[in-house]
Amino acid sequence: MLPERAAEGAREVDAVFLSLIAMALFFVLLVGLLILRFSIKYRAGSRADRSGRVQKTWRWEVTWTIIPGLIGLAIFIWSGWVFFDVTQPPRNARTIYVVGKQWMWKIQHPDGPEEINELHLARGQPVKLLLRSQDVIHSFYIPAFRVKQDALPGRYTSMWFTPNKTGAFHLFCAEYCGTEHSQMRGTVYVMEPEAFQLWRSSASPKDKAPNMPGTPGAPLAITGQGTFFDFGCNACHTPSARVIAPQLDGLFGQQIRLRDGSLITADEQYIRESILDPNAKIAAGYAYPSLMPTYKGQISESEMRDLIQFIQDLRDGWPGKGETP
């Protein structure tokens, strides 16, 4: 009845889904059978004994209020636990960028390979997909992994999973996105780690440049560093800059306290918003309005992607900490 499971967490999702179905069927059948039995027994003209009618008491009211309430609370806690687990990627998850457009999926690996309507993965490697749409709302759906997430224009969304079975699995768009929506589909290939390394080596650009920020030889990091300097970000956001501005090394993934006292995680969405609208969420200790100009309308989505990847690769500091790269 259900597609095969090919990712960690799929079993838990199925358990919640099937439990809800079973419980719904149980109560539907119970109520339906009782209605049918009493309809026949107490039909017009029957000689059924109608004396001894049960009167409404507070015990009955409490019973059929508390029992369903406890069942609903238990399901809420259980499904909430599963939801939290499937929406919090581990720190070692490999980030892959996905762009949806009518009617294709464009996928960019951090170390170079690009794919169209195909996604190659290594078994056992946690993967975080960073999604956005170039036009309308799409939805990235891999039934075998039990994951689905909308891709929205103008902002990032994310999903993660760990494939645990090799093979080829269907990829669909689960949101009607136009006349050729049904053709917006692809294939996810899960390979053994050794086979994936061979594929990645053969699919990566040959002009790798080592000793750059982030993973050595990572093209996105290299491109992102170029974007970083092209837009003059180095004037304020390097350790040697004289302008008082947030430093980027070690920033990604950290909790940032804002001027209003609230906390926010420095993830892809926060960095994107800070680049396009610097006054939206200013960190505590920095002046309002922000000294940083807006880059809205000046930076393309691909440049934004490269820049975010560059900042993400600075998570563990600049190469030769304390020096301008």
Coordinates of C-alpha atoms in Angstrom, one line a residue:
M1 CA 0.0 0.0 0.0
L2 CA 2.9 2.4 0.8
P3 CA 6.0 2.9 -1.3
E4 CA 9.2 1.2 0.0
R5 CA 11.1 3.0 2.7
A6 CA 14.6 4.2 1.7
A7 CA 15.5 6.8 4.4
E8 CA 15.9 7.0 8.1
G9 CA 12.8 8.3 9.8
A10 CA 10.5 6.9 7.1
R11 CA 9.4 4.1 9.5
E12 CA 8.4 6.6 12.2
V13 CA 6.4 8.7 9.7
D14 CA 4.6 5.5 8.5
A15 CA 3.9 4.5 12.1
V16 CA 2.2 7.8 12.8
F17 CA 0.3 7.8 9.5
L18 CA -0.9 4.2 9.8
S19 CA -1.9 4.6 13.5
L20 CA -4.0 7.6 12.6
I21 CA -5.7 5.6 9.8
A22 CA -6.3 2.6 12.1
M23 CA -7.7 4.8 14.8
A24 CA -10.0 6.6 12.4
L25 CA -11.2 3.3 10.9
F26 CA -11.8 1.9 14.4
F27 CA -14.1 4.8 15.5
V28 CA -15.8 5.0 12.1
L29 CA -16.7 1.3 12.3
L30 CA -17.7 1.5 15.9
V31 CA -20.0 4.4 15.5
G32 CA -21.4 3.1 12.2
L33 CA -22.1 -0.4 13.6
L34 CA -23.8 1.1 16.7
I35 CA -25.9 3.4 14.5
L36 CA -26.9 0.4 12.3
R37 CA -27.7 -1.8 15.3
F38 CA -29.9 0.7 17.1
S39 CA -31.6 1.8 13.8
I40 CA -32.7 -1.8 13.3
K41 CA -33.5 -2.6 17.0
Y42 CA -35.5 0.6 17.6
R43 CA -37.1 1.0 14.2
A44 CA -40.7 2.2 14.0
G45 CA -43.1 -0.6 15.0
S46 CA -40.5 -2.9 16.7
R47 CA -41.4 -4.3 20.1
A48 CA -37.9 -3.6 21.6
D49 CA -37.9 -2.8 25.3
R50 CA -37.6 1.0 25.5
S51 CA -37.8 1.1 29.3
G52 CA -34.7 1.7 31.4
R53 CA -33.4 4.5 29.3
V54 CA -29.9 5.6 30.3
Q55 CA -29.9 9.1 31.7
K56 CA -27.1 11.6 31.0
T57 CA -24.7 11.8 34.0
W58 CA -21.5 13.7 34.7
R59 CA -19.6 10.3 34.7
W60 CA -20.5 9.7 31.1
E61 CA -19.6 13.3 30.1
V62 CA -16.3 13.0 31.9
T63 CA -15.5 9.6 30.4
W64 CA -16.1 10.5 26.8
T65 CA -14.3 13.8 27.2
I66 CA -11.2 12.6 29.0
I67 CA -10.5 9.4 27.0
P68 CA -10.5 11.1 23.6
G69 CA -8.6 14.0 25.0
L70 CA -5.9 11.7 26.3
I71 CA -5.7 9.9 23.0
G72 CA -5.4 13.2 21.1
L73 CA -2.7 14.4 23.5
A74 CA -0.7 11.3 23.1
I75 CA -0.9 11.5 19.3
F76 CA 0.1 15.2 19.4
I77 CA 3.2 14.4 21.5
W78 CA 4.2 11.4 19.4
S79 CA 3.7 13.2 16.1
G80 CA 5.4 16.3 17.4
W81 CA 8.4 14.3 18.4
V82 CA 8.6 12.7 14.9
F83 CA 8.1 16.2 13.3
F84 CA 10.9 17.7 15.4
D85 CA 13.2 14.8 14.5
V86 CA 12.6 15.1 10.7
T87 CA 12.9 18.9 10.6
Q88 CA 16.2 19.3 12.5
P89 CA 19.2 18.4 10.3
P90 CA 22.4 17.2 12.0
R91 CA 25.4 19.5 11.9
N92 CA 27.2 17.2 9.5
A93 CA 24.4 17.2 6.9
R94 CA 25.7 18.0 3.4
T95 CA 23.9 21.0 1.9
I96 CA 22.7 20.8 -1.6
Y97 CA 21.0 23.7 -3.4
V98 CA 17.8 23.0 -5.4
V99 CA 16.0 25.4 -7.7
G100 CA 12.5 24.6 -9.0
K101 CA 11.3 26.3 -12.2
Q102 CA 8.6 25.4 -14.7
W103 CA 9.1 22.5 -15.2
M104 CA 12.4 21.1 -13.9
W105 CA 14.6 20.7 -10.9
K106 CA 18.1 22.2 -11.0
I107 CA 20.4 20.8 -8.4
Q108 CA 23.8 22.2 -7.4
H109 CA 26.2 20.2 -5.2
P110 CA 28.5 22.3 -3.0
D111 CA 31.6 20.7 -4.6
G112 CA 30.6 21.5 -8.1
P113 CA 28.4 18.9 -9.9
E114 CA 25.2 20.2 -11.3
E115 CA 22.2 18.1 -12.2
I116 CA 18.8 18.5 -13.9
N117 CA 16.0 16.3 -12.6
E118 CA 18.5 14.0 -11.1
L119 CA 20.0 13.8 -7.6
H120 CA 22.9 11.5 -6.7
L121 CA 23.4 10.7 -3.1
A122 CA 25.6 8.5 -0.9
R123 CA 23.9 6.0 1.3
G124 CA 24.2 6.9 5.0
Q125 CA 25.2 10.5 4.4
P126 CA 22.8 13.1 5.9
V127 CA 21.7 15.6 3.3
K128 CA 20.1 19.0 3.7
L129 CA 18.3 20.4 0.7
L130 CA 18.1 24.2 0.5
L131 CA 15.1 24.9 -1.8
R132 CA 13.8 28.0 -3.6
S133 CA 11.7 28.6 -6.7
Q134 CA 12.5 30.7 -9.7
D135 CA 8.8 31.3 -10.6
V136 CA 5.8 29.8 -8.9
I137 CA 5.3 27.5 -5.9
H138 CA 6.7 24.0 -6.3
S139 CA 7.0 21.1 -3.9
F140 CA 9.9 18.7 -3.7
Y141 CA 8.6 15.3 -3.0
I142 CA 10.4 11.9 -2.6
P143 CA 7.8 9.3 -1.6
A144 CA 10.4 6.7 -0.7
F145 CA 12.0 9.0 1.8
R146 CA 8.7 10.3 3.2
V147 CA 9.8 13.9 2.7
K148 CA 8.0 16.8 1.0
Q149 CA 8.8 20.5 1.1
D150 CA 7.5 23.5 -0.8
A151 CA 9.9 25.5 -2.8
L152 CA 8.9 29.2 -2.7
P153 CA 9.9 32.2 -4.8
G154 CA 11.8 34.8 -2.9
R155 CA 12.8 32.8 0.2
Y156 CA 14.6 29.6 1.2
T157 CA 13.0 26.5 2.6
S158 CA 14.8 23.3 3.7
M159 CA 14.4 19.7 4.2
W160 CA 16.8 16.9 5.3
F161 CA 17.0 13.1 5.2
T162 CA 19.5 10.3 5.4
P163 CA 19.0 7.7 2.6
N164 CA 19.7 4.2 3.9
K165 CA 19.0 2.1 0.8
T166 CA 20.6 2.1 -2.5
G167 CA 18.6 2.3 -5.7
A168 CA 16.7 4.7 -7.9
F169 CA 13.7 6.5 -6.4
H170 CA 11.0 8.8 -7.9
L171 CA 11.1 12.5 -7.5
F172 CA 7.9 14.6 -8.0
C173 CA 6.6 18.1 -7.8
A174 CA 3.7 17.8 -5.4
E175 CA 2.2 21.3 -6.0
Y176 CA 0.3 22.1 -9.2
C177 CA 2.6 24.6 -10.9
G178 CA 1.2 24.9 -14.5
T179 CA 0.2 23.0 -17.6
E180 CA 3.2 20.7 -17.6
H181 CA 3.2 20.1 -13.9
S182 CA 2.9 16.3 -14.4
Q183 CA 6.2 16.4 -16.3
M184 CA 8.1 17.9 -13.5
R185 CA 9.6 14.8 -12.1
G186 CA 13.0 13.1 -11.8
T187 CA 15.0 10.4 -10.2
V188 CA 17.1 10.2 -7.0
Y189 CA 20.0 7.8 -7.2
V190 CA 21.4 6.5 -3.9
M191 CA 24.8 4.8 -4.2
E192 CA 27.3 3.2 -1.9
P193 CA 29.7 5.8 -0.6
E194 CA 32.6 4.5 -2.8
A195 CA 30.5 4.6 -5.9
F196 CA 29.3 8.1 -5.0
Q197 CA 32.8 9.3 -4.7
L198 CA 33.6 8.0 -8.1
W199 CA 30.5 9.7 -9.5
R200 CA 31.4 13.0 -7.8
S201 CA 34.9 12.9 -9.1
S202 CA 33.8 12.3 -12.6
A203 CA 31.0 14.9 -12.5
S204 CA 33.0 17.7 -10.7
P205 CA 34.7 20.5 -12.6
K206 CA 38.4 19.7 -13.3
D207 CA 39.7 23.2 -12.5
K208 CA 39.7 22.8 -8.8
A209 CA 41.5 25.4 -6.7
P210 CA 42.7 24.2 -3.3
N211 CA 43.4 26.2 -0.2
M212 CA 40.4 28.4 -0.5
P213 CA 37.9 29.1 2.2
G214 CA 35.7 26.2 3.1
T215 CA 36.2 22.7 1.7
P216 CA 39.3 22.6 -0.4
G217 CA 38.5 22.6 -4.0
A218 CA 34.8 23.4 -3.5
P219 CA 33.7 25.4 -6.5
L220 CA 30.8 27.1 -4.7
A221 CA 33.1 28.4 -2.1
I222 CA 35.5 29.6 -4.7
T223 CA 32.7 31.3 -6.7
G224 CA 31.3 32.7 -3.4
Q225 CA 34.6 34.2 -2.5
G226 CA 34.7 36.0 -5.8
T227 CA 31.2 37.3 -5.2
F228 CA 32.2 38.4 -1.7
F229 CA 34.9 40.6 -3.2
D230 CA 32.9 41.7 -6.2
F231 CA 30.2 43.3 -4.0
G232 CA 32.8 44.8 -1.6
C233 CA 31.8 42.7 1.4
N234 CA 35.4 42.5 2.4
A235 CA 35.4 46.2 3.2
C236 CA 33.4 45.6 6.4
H237 CA 33.3 41.9 7.1
T238 CA 36.9 40.7 7.3
P239 CA 38.9 40.6 10.5
S240 CA 41.1 43.5 9.4
A241 CA 38.2 45.8 8.4
R242 CA 38.0 49.1 10.3
V243 CA 34.2 49.4 10.0
I244 CA 32.2 48.0 12.9
A245 CA 30.2 45.2 11.2
P246 CA 29.3 41.6 12.1
Q247 CA 32.2 39.2 11.5
L248 CA 31.3 36.2 9.3
D249 CA 33.7 33.5 10.5
G250 CA 31.8 31.2 12.8
L251 CA 28.6 33.1 12.2
F252 CA 26.6 30.4 10.4
G253 CA 24.4 28.3 12.5
Q254 CA 24.9 30.4 15.7
Q255 CA 22.2 32.1 17.8
I256 CA 22.2 35.9 17.2
R257 CA 20.7 38.3 19.7
L258 CA 18.9 41.1 18.0
R259 CA 18.4 44.7 19.1
D260 CA 15.0 43.9 20.5
G261 CA 16.4 41.2 22.7
S262 CA 15.1 38.3 20.7
L263 CA 17.2 35.4 19.4
I264 CA 17.5 34.1 15.8
T265 CA 19.6 31.4 14.2
A266 CA 22.0 32.7 11.5
D267 CA 20.8 30.3 8.8
E268 CA 20.4 30.7 5.1
Q269 CA 17.1 32.7 5.4
Y270 CA 18.6 35.1 8.0
I271 CA 21.7 35.8 5.8
R272 CA 19.6 36.2 2.7
E273 CA 17.3 38.7 4.5
S274 CA 20.2 40.6 5.9
I275 CA 21.7 41.1 2.4
L276 CA 18.5 42.2 0.8
D277 CA 17.1 44.1 3.7
P278 CA 19.8 45.0 6.2
N279 CA 17.4 46.8 8.6
A280 CA 15.0 43.9 9.0
K281 CA 16.9 42.2 11.8
I282 CA 19.9 44.1 13.2
A283 CA 22.1 42.3 15.7
A284 CA 22.4 43.8 19.2
G285 CA 25.3 46.3 19.5
Y286 CA 25.0 47.7 16.0
A287 CA 23.4 51.0 15.0
Y288 CA 20.0 51.5 13.4
P289 CA 19.6 52.1 10.5
S290 CA 22.3 49.7 9.3
L291 CA 25.4 51.1 7.6
M292 CA 25.1 48.3 5.1
P293 CA 23.3 49.2 1.9
T294 CA 20.7 46.9 0.5
Y295 CA 21.6 44.6 -2.4
K296 CA 18.0 44.0 -3.5
G297 CA 17.8 44.1 -7.2
Q298 CA 21.6 44.0 -7.5
I299 CA 22.5 40.4 -6.6
S300 CA 21.2 37.5 -8.6
E301 CA 19.9 34.3 -7.0
S302 CA 22.9 32.3 -8.1
E303 CA 25.3 35.0 -6.6
M304 CA 23.2 34.9 -3.4
R305 CA 23.6 31.1 -3.3
D306 CA 27.3 31.3 -3.8
L307 CA 27.7 34.0 -1.2
I308 CA 25.7 32.0 1.4
Q309 CA 27.7 28.9 0.7
F310 CA 30.9 31.0 1.2
I311 CA 29.7 32.3 4.6
Q312 CA 28.7 28.8 5.6
D313 CA 32.1 27.5 4.7
L314 CA 33.6 30.1 7.1
R315 CA 31.8 28.3 10.0
D316 CA 35.2 27.1 11.4
G317 CA 37.0 30.4 10.7
W318 CA 39.0 32.0 8.0
P319 CA 42.0 30.2 6.6
G320 CA 44.9 31.4 8.7
K321 CA 42.6 32.9 11.4
G322 CA 43.0 36.6 11.8
E323 CA 44.2 37.2 8.3
T324 CA 42.3 38.5 5.3
P325 CA 41.8 35.7 2.8

